[in-house]
Coordinates of N, CA and C and ligand atoms in Angstrom, one line a residue:
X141 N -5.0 0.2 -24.9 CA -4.3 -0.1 -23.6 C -4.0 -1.6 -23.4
X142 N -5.0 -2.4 -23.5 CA -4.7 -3.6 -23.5 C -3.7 -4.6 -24.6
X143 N -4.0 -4.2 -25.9 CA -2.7 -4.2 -26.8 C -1.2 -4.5 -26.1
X144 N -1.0 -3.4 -25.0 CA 0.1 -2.9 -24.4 C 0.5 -3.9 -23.6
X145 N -0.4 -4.8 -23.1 CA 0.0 -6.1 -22.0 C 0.6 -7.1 -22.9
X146 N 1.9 -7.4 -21.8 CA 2.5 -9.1 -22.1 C 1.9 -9.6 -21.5
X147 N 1.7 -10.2 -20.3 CA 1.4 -11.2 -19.6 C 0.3 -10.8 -18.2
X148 N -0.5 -11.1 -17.7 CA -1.2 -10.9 -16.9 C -0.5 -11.7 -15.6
X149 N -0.1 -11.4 -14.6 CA 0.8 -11.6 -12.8 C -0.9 -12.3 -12.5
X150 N -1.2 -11.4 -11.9 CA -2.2 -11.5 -11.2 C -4.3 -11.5 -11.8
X151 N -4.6 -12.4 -11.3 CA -6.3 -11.7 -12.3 C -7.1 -11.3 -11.3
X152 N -8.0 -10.5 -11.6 CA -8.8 -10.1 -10.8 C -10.0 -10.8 -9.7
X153 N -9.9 -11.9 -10.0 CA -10.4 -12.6 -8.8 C -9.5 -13.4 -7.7
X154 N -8.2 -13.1 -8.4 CA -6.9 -13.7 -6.7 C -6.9 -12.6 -6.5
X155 N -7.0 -11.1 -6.7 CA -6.7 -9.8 -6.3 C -7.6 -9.4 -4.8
X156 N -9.0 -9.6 -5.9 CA -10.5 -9.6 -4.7 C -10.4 -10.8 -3.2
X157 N -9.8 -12.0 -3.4 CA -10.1 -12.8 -2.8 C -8.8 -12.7 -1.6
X158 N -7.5 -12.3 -2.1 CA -6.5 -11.6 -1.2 C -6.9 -10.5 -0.2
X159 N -7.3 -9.1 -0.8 CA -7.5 -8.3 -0.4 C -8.6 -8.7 0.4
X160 N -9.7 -9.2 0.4 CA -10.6 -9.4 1.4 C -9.9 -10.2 2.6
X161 N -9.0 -11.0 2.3 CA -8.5 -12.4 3.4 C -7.6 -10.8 4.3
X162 N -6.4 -9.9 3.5 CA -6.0 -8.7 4.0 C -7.0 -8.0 4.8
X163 N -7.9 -7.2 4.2 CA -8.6 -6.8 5.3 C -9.3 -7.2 6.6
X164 N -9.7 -8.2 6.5 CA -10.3 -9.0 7.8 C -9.0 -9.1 9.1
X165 N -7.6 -9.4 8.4 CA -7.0 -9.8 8.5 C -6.0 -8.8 9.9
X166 N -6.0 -7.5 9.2 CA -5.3 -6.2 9.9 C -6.8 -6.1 10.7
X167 N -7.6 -5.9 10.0 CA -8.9 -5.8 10.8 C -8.7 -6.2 12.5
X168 N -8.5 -7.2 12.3 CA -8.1 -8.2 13.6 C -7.3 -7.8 14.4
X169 N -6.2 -7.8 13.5 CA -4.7 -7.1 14.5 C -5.0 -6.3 15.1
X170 N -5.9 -4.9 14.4 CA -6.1 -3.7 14.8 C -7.0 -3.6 16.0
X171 N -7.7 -4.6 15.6 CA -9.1 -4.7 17.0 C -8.3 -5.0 18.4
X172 N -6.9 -6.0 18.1 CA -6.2 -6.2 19.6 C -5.9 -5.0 19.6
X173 N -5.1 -4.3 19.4 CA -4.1 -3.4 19.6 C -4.9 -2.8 20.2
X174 N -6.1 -2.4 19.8 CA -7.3 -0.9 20.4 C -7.6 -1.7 21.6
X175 N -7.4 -3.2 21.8 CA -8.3 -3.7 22.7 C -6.8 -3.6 23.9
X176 N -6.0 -3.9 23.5 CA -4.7 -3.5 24.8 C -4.6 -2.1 24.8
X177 N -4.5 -1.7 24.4 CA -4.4 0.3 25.0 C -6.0 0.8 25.4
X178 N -6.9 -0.2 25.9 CA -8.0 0.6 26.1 C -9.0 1.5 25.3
X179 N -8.4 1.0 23.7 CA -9.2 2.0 23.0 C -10.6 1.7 22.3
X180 N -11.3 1.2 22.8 CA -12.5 0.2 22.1 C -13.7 1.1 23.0
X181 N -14.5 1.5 22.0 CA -15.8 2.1 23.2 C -16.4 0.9 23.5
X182 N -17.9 1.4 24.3 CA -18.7 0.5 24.9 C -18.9 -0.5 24.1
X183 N -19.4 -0.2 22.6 CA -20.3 -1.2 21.8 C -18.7 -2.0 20.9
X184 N -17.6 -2.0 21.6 CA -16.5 -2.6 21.1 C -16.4 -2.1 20.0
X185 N -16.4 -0.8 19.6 CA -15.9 -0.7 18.2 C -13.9 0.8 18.6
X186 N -13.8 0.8 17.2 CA -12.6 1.7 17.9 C -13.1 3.1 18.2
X187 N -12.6 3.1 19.4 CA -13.0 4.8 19.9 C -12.3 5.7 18.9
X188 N -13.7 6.9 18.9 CA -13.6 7.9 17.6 C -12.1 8.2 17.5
X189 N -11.5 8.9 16.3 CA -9.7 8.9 15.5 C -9.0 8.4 16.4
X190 N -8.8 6.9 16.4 CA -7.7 6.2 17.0 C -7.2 5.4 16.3
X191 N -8.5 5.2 15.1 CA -7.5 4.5 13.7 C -7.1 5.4 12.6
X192 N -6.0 5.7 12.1 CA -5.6 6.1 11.0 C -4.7 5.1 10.0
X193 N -5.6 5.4 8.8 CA -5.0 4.4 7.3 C -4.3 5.5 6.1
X194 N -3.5 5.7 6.6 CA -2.5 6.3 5.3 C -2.0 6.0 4.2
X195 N -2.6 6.1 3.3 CA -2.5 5.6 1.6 C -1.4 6.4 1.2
X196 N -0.3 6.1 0.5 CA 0.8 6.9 -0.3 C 0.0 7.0 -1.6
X197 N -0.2 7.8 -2.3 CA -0.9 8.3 -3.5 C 0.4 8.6 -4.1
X198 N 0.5 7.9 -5.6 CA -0.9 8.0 -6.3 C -1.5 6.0 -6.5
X199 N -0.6 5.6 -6.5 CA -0.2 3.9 -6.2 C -1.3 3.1 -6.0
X200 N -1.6 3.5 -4.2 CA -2.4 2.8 -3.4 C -4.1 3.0 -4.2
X201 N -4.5 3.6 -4.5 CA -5.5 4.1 -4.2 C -6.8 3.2 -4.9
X202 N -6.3 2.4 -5.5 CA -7.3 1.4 -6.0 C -7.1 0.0 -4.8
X203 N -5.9 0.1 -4.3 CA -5.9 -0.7 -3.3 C -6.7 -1.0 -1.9
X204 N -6.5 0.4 -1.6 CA -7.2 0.9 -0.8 C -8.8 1.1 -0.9
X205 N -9.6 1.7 -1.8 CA -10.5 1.7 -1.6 C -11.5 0.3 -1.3
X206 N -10.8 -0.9 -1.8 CA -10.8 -2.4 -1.9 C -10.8 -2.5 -0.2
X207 N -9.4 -2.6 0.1 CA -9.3 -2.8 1.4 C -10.4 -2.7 2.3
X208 N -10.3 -1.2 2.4 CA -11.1 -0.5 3.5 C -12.4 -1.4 3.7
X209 N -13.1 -1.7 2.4 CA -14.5 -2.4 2.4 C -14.4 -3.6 3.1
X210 N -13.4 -4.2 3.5 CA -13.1 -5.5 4.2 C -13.0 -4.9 5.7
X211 N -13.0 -3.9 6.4 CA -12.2 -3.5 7.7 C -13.6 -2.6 8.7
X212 N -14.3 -3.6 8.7 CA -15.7 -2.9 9.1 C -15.2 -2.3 10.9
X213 N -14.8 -1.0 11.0 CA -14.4 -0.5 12.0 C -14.4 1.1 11.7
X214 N -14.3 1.7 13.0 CA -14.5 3.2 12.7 C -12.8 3.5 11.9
X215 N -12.4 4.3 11.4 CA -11.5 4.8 10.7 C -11.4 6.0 9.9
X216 N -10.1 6.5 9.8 CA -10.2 7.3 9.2 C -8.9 7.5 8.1
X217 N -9.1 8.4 6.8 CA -8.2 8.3 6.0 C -7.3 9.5 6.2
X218 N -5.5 9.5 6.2 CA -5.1 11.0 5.9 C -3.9 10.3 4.6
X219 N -4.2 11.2 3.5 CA -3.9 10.4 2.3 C -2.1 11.2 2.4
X220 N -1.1 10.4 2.2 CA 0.1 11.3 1.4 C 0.4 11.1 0.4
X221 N 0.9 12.2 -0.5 CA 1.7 11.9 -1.6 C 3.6 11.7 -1.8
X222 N 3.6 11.2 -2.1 CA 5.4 10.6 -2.5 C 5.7 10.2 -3.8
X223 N 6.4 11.0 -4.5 CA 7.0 10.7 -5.5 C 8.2 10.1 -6.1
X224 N 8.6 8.9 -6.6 CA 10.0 8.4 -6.3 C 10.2 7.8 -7.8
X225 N 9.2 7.7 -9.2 CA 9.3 7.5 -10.0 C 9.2 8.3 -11.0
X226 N 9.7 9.6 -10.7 CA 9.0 10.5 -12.0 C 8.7 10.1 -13.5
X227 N 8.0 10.8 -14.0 CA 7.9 10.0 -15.4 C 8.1 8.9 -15.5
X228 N 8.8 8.7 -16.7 CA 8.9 7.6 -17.4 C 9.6 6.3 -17.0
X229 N 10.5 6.7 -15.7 CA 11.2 6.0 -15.2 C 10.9 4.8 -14.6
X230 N 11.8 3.9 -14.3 CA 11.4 2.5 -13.8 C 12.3 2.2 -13.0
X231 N 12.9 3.1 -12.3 CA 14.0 2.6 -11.4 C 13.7 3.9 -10.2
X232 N 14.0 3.8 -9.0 CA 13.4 4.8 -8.2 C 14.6 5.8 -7.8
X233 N 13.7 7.1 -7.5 CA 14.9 8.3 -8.0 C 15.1 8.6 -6.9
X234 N 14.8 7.5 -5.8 CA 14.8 8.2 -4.0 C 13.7 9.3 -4.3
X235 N 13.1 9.2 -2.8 CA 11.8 9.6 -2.2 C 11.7 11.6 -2.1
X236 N 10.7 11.6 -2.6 CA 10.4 12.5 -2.6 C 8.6 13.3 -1.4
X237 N 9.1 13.9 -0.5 CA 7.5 13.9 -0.1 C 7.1 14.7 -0.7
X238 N 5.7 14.5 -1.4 CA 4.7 15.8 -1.6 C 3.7 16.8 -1.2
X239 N 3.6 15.7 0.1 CA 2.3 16.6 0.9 C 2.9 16.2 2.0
X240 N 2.3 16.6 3.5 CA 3.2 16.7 4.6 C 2.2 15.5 5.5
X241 N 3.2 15.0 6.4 CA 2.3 13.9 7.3 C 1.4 14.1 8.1
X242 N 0.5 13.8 8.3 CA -0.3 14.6 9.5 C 0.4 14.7 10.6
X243 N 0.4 16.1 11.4 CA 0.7 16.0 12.8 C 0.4 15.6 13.9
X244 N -0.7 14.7 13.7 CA -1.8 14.2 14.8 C -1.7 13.0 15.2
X245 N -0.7 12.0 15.0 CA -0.2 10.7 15.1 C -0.1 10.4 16.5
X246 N 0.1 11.0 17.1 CA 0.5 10.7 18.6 C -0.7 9.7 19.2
X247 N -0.5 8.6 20.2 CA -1.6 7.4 20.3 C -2.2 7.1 19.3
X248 N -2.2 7.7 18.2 CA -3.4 6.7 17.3 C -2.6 5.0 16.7
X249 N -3.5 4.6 16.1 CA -3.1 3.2 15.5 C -2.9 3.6 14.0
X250 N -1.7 3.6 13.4 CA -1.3 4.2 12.2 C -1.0 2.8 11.2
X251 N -1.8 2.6 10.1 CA -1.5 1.6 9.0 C -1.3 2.6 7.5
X252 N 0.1 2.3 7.1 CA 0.7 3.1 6.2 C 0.7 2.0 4.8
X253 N -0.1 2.8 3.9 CA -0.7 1.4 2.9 C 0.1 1.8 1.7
X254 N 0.7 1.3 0.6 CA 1.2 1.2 -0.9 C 1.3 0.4 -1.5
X255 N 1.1 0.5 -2.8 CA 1.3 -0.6 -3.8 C 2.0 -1.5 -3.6
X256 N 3.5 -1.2 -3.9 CA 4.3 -1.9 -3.9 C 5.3 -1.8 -2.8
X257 N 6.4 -2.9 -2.6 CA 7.0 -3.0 -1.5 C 8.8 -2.7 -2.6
X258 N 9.6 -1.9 -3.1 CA 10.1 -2.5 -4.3 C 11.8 -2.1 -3.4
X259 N 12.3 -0.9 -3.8 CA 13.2 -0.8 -2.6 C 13.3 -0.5 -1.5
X260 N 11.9 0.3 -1.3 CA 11.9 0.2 0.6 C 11.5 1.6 0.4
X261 N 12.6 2.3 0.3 CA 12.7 3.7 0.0 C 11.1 4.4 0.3
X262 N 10.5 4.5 0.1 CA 9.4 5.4 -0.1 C 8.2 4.7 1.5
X263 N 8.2 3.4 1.7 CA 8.1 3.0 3.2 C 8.7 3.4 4.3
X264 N 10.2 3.1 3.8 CA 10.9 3.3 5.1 C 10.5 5.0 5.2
X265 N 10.9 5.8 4.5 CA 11.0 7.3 4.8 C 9.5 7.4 5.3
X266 N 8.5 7.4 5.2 CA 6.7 7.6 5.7 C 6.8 6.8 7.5
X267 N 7.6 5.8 7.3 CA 7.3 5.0 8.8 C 8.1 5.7 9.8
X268 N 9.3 6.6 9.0 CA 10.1 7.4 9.9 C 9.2 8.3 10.3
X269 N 9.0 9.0 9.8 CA 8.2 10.3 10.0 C 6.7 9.8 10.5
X270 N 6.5 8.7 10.6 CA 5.6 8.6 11.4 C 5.5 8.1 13.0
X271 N 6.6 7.3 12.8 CA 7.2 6.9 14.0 C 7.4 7.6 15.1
X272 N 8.4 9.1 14.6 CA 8.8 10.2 15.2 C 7.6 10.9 16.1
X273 N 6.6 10.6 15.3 CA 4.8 11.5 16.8 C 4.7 10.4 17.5
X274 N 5.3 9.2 18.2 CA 5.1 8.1 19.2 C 3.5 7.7 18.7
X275 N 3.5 7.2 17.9 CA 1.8 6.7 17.8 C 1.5 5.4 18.4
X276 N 0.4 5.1 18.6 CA 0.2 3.9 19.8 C 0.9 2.5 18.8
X277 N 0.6 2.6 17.8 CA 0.9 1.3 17.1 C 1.2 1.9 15.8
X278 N 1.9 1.2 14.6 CA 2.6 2.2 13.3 C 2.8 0.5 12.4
X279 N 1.6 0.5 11.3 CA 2.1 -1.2 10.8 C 2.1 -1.1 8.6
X280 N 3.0 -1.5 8.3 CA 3.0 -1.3 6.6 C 2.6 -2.4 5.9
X281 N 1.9 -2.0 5.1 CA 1.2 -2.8 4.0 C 1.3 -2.5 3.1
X282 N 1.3 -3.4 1.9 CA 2.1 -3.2 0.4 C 1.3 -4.5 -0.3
X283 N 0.6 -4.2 -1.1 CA -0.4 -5.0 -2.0 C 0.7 -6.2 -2.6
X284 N 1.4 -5.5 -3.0 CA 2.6 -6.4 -3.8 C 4.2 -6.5 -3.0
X285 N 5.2 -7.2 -3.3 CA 6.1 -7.1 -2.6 C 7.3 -7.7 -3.9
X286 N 9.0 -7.3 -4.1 CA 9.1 -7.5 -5.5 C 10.3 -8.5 -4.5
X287 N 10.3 -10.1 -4.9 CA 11.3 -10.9 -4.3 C 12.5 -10.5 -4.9
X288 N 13.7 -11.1 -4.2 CA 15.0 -11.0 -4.5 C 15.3 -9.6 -4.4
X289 N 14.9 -8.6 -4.0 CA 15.5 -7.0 -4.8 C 16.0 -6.6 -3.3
X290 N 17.1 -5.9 -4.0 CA 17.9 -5.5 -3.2 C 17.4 -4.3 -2.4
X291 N 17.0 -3.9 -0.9 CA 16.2 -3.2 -0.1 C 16.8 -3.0 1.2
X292 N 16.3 -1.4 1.5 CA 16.5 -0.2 2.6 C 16.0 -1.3 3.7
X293 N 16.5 -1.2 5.1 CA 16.1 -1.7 6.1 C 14.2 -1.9 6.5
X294 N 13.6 -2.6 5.9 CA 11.8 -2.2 6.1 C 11.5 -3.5 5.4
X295 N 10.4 -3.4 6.7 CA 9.8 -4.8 6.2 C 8.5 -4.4 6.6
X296 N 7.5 -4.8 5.4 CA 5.8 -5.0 5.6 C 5.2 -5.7 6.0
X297 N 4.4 -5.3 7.5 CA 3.7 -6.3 7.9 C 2.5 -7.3 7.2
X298 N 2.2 -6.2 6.5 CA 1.4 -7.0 5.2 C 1.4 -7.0 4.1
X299 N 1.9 -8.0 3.5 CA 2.1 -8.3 2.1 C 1.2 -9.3 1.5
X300 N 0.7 -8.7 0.1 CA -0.7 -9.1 -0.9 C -0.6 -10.3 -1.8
X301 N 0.6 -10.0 -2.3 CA 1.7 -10.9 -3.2 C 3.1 -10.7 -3.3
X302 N 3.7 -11.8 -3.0 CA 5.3 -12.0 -3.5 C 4.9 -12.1 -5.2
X303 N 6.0 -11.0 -5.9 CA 6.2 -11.0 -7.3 C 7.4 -11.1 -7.9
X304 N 8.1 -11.5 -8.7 CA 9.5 -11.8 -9.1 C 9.9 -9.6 -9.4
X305 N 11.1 -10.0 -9.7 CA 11.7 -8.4 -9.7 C 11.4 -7.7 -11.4
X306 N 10.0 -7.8 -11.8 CA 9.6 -7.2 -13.1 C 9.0 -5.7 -12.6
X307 N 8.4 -4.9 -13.8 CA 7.9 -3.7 -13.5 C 6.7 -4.3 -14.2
X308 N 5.9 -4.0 -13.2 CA 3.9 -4.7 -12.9 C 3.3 -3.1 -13.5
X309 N 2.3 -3.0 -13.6 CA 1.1 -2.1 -13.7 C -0.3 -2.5 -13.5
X310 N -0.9 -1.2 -13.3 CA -2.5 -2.2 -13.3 C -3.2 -2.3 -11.7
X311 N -4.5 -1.9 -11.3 CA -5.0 -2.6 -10.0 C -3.9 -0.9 -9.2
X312 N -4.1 0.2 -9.8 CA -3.2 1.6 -9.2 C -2.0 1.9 -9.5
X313 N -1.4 0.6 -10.1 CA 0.1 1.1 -10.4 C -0.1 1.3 -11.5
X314 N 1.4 2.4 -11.8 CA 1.5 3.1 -13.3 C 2.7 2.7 -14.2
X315 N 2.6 2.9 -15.4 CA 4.0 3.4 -15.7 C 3.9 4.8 -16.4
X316 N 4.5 5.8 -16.4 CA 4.6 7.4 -16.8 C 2.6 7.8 -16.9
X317 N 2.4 7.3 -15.6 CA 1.0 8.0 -15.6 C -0.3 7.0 -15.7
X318 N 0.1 5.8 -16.9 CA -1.0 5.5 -17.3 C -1.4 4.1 -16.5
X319 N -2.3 3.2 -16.7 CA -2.6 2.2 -17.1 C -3.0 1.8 -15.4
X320 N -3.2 2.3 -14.6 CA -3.7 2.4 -13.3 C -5.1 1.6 -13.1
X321 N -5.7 2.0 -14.3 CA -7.0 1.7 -14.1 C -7.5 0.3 -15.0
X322 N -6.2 -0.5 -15.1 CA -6.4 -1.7 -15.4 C -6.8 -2.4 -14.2
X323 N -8.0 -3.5 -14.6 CA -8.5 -4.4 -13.2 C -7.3 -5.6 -12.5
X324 N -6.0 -5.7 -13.6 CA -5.2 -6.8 -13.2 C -3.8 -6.0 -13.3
X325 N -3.2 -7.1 -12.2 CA -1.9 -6.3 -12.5 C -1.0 -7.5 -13.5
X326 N -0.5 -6.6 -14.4 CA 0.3 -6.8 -15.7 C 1.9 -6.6 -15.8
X327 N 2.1 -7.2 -16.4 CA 3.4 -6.9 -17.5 C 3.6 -6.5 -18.7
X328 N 4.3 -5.5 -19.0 CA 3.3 -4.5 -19.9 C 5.1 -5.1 -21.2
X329 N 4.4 -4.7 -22.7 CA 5.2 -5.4 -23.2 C 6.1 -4.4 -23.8
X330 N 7.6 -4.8 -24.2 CA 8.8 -4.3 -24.2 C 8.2 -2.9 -25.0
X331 N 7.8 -3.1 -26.2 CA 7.5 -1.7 -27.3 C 6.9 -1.1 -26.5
X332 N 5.9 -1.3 -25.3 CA 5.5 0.2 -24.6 C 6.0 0.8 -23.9
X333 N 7.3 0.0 -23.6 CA 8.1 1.2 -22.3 C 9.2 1.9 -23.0
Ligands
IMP206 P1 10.3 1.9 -3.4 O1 10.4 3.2 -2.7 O2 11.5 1.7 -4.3 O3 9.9 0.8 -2.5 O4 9.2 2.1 -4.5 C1 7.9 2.1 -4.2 C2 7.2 3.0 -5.2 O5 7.7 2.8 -6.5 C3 5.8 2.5 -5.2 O6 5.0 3.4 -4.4 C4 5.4 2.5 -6.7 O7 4.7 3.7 -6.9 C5 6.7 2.6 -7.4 N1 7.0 1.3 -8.1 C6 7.9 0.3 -7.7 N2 7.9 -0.7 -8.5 C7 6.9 -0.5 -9.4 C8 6.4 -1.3 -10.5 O8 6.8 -2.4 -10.8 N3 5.4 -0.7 -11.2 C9 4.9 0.5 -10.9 N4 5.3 1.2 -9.9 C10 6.3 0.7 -9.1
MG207 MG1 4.1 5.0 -9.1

């Protein structure tokens, strides 16, 4: 697997040291927002399911687990799946949903989490469809974000890293499946794709 890397983007200690500064970060946002609609119990934390964190699978999920440990607040996960790369591909085939959005959005505080930010596509369509149950608040986050590329109307409230317009892996992202469970995100070299 490692053979397979050009170049290392990112290493795993600007990964750790981002994502923590991120989670503290929404942490905060999130505490106003509960704290203007009234949603904060007695002992100020968020009143029971008013936070939901929505991971697009299969991407997020190393991101996320990261995250969350920075966001010391009550919460809850409802995971989706979206598919927009099948296989082997590296260019996005437009969005696909795989599992369905919760119906339960209505007032809660909705943070819709993904890897990457690359044409929008697969953001914008989740923020629609979440948008549509009036939820009290609806905010996007994307570990990575790809500069210069040409993109669907959406913008992430939180962004991990600006990265030039290459195809990354590593830290959850794939290419045809694999290499997710690399601790850094990479540039994987010409002979493996
Ligand atoms: P978008 O819908 O074009 O913004 O694409 C977002 C999805 O495509 C992400 O959820 C990723 O799964 C995938 N993707 C986009 N760029 C890359 C990349 O460089 N490496 C791996 N996956 C990518
Ligand atoms: Mg993918």
């Amino acid at each position: 697997m490692l053979r397979d890397v050009q170049r290392i983007l990112i290493d795993r200690s600007r990964i750790a040291r981002r994502v923590e500064q991120l989670g503290a970060q929404i942490a905060q946002d999130i505490r106003a927002d509960l704290e203007r609609h009234g949603h904060l119990d007695d002992n100020g934390d968020a009143a029971p399911d008013r936070v939901i964190l929505i991971p697009i699978l299969t991407g997020s999920i190393v991101f996320v687990a990261d995250l969350i440990r920075h966001m010391p607040m009550k919460l809850s996960l409802e995971l989706v799946a979206v598919s927009s790369y099948p296989g082997k591909s590296m260019e996005s085939k437009g969005v696909s949903l795989r599992s369905d959005i919760p119906q339960t959005l209505a007032g809660k505080h909705v943070l819709v989490i993904d890897d990457i930010l690359d044409s929008g596509q697969t953001l914008l369509s989740v923020k629609r469809l979440v948008q549509e149950q009036n939820p009290a608040s609806c905010r996007l986050c994307a570990l990575l974000e790809k500069t210069g590329k040409k993109r669907v109307d959406v913008n992430a409230d939180y962004v991990g890293f600006q990265i030039p317009d290459e195809f990354v892996v590593g830290y959850g992202l794939d290419y045809d499946g694999y290499y997710r469970n690399l601790p850094e995100i990479a540039v994987l070299r010409p002979e493996a794709v």
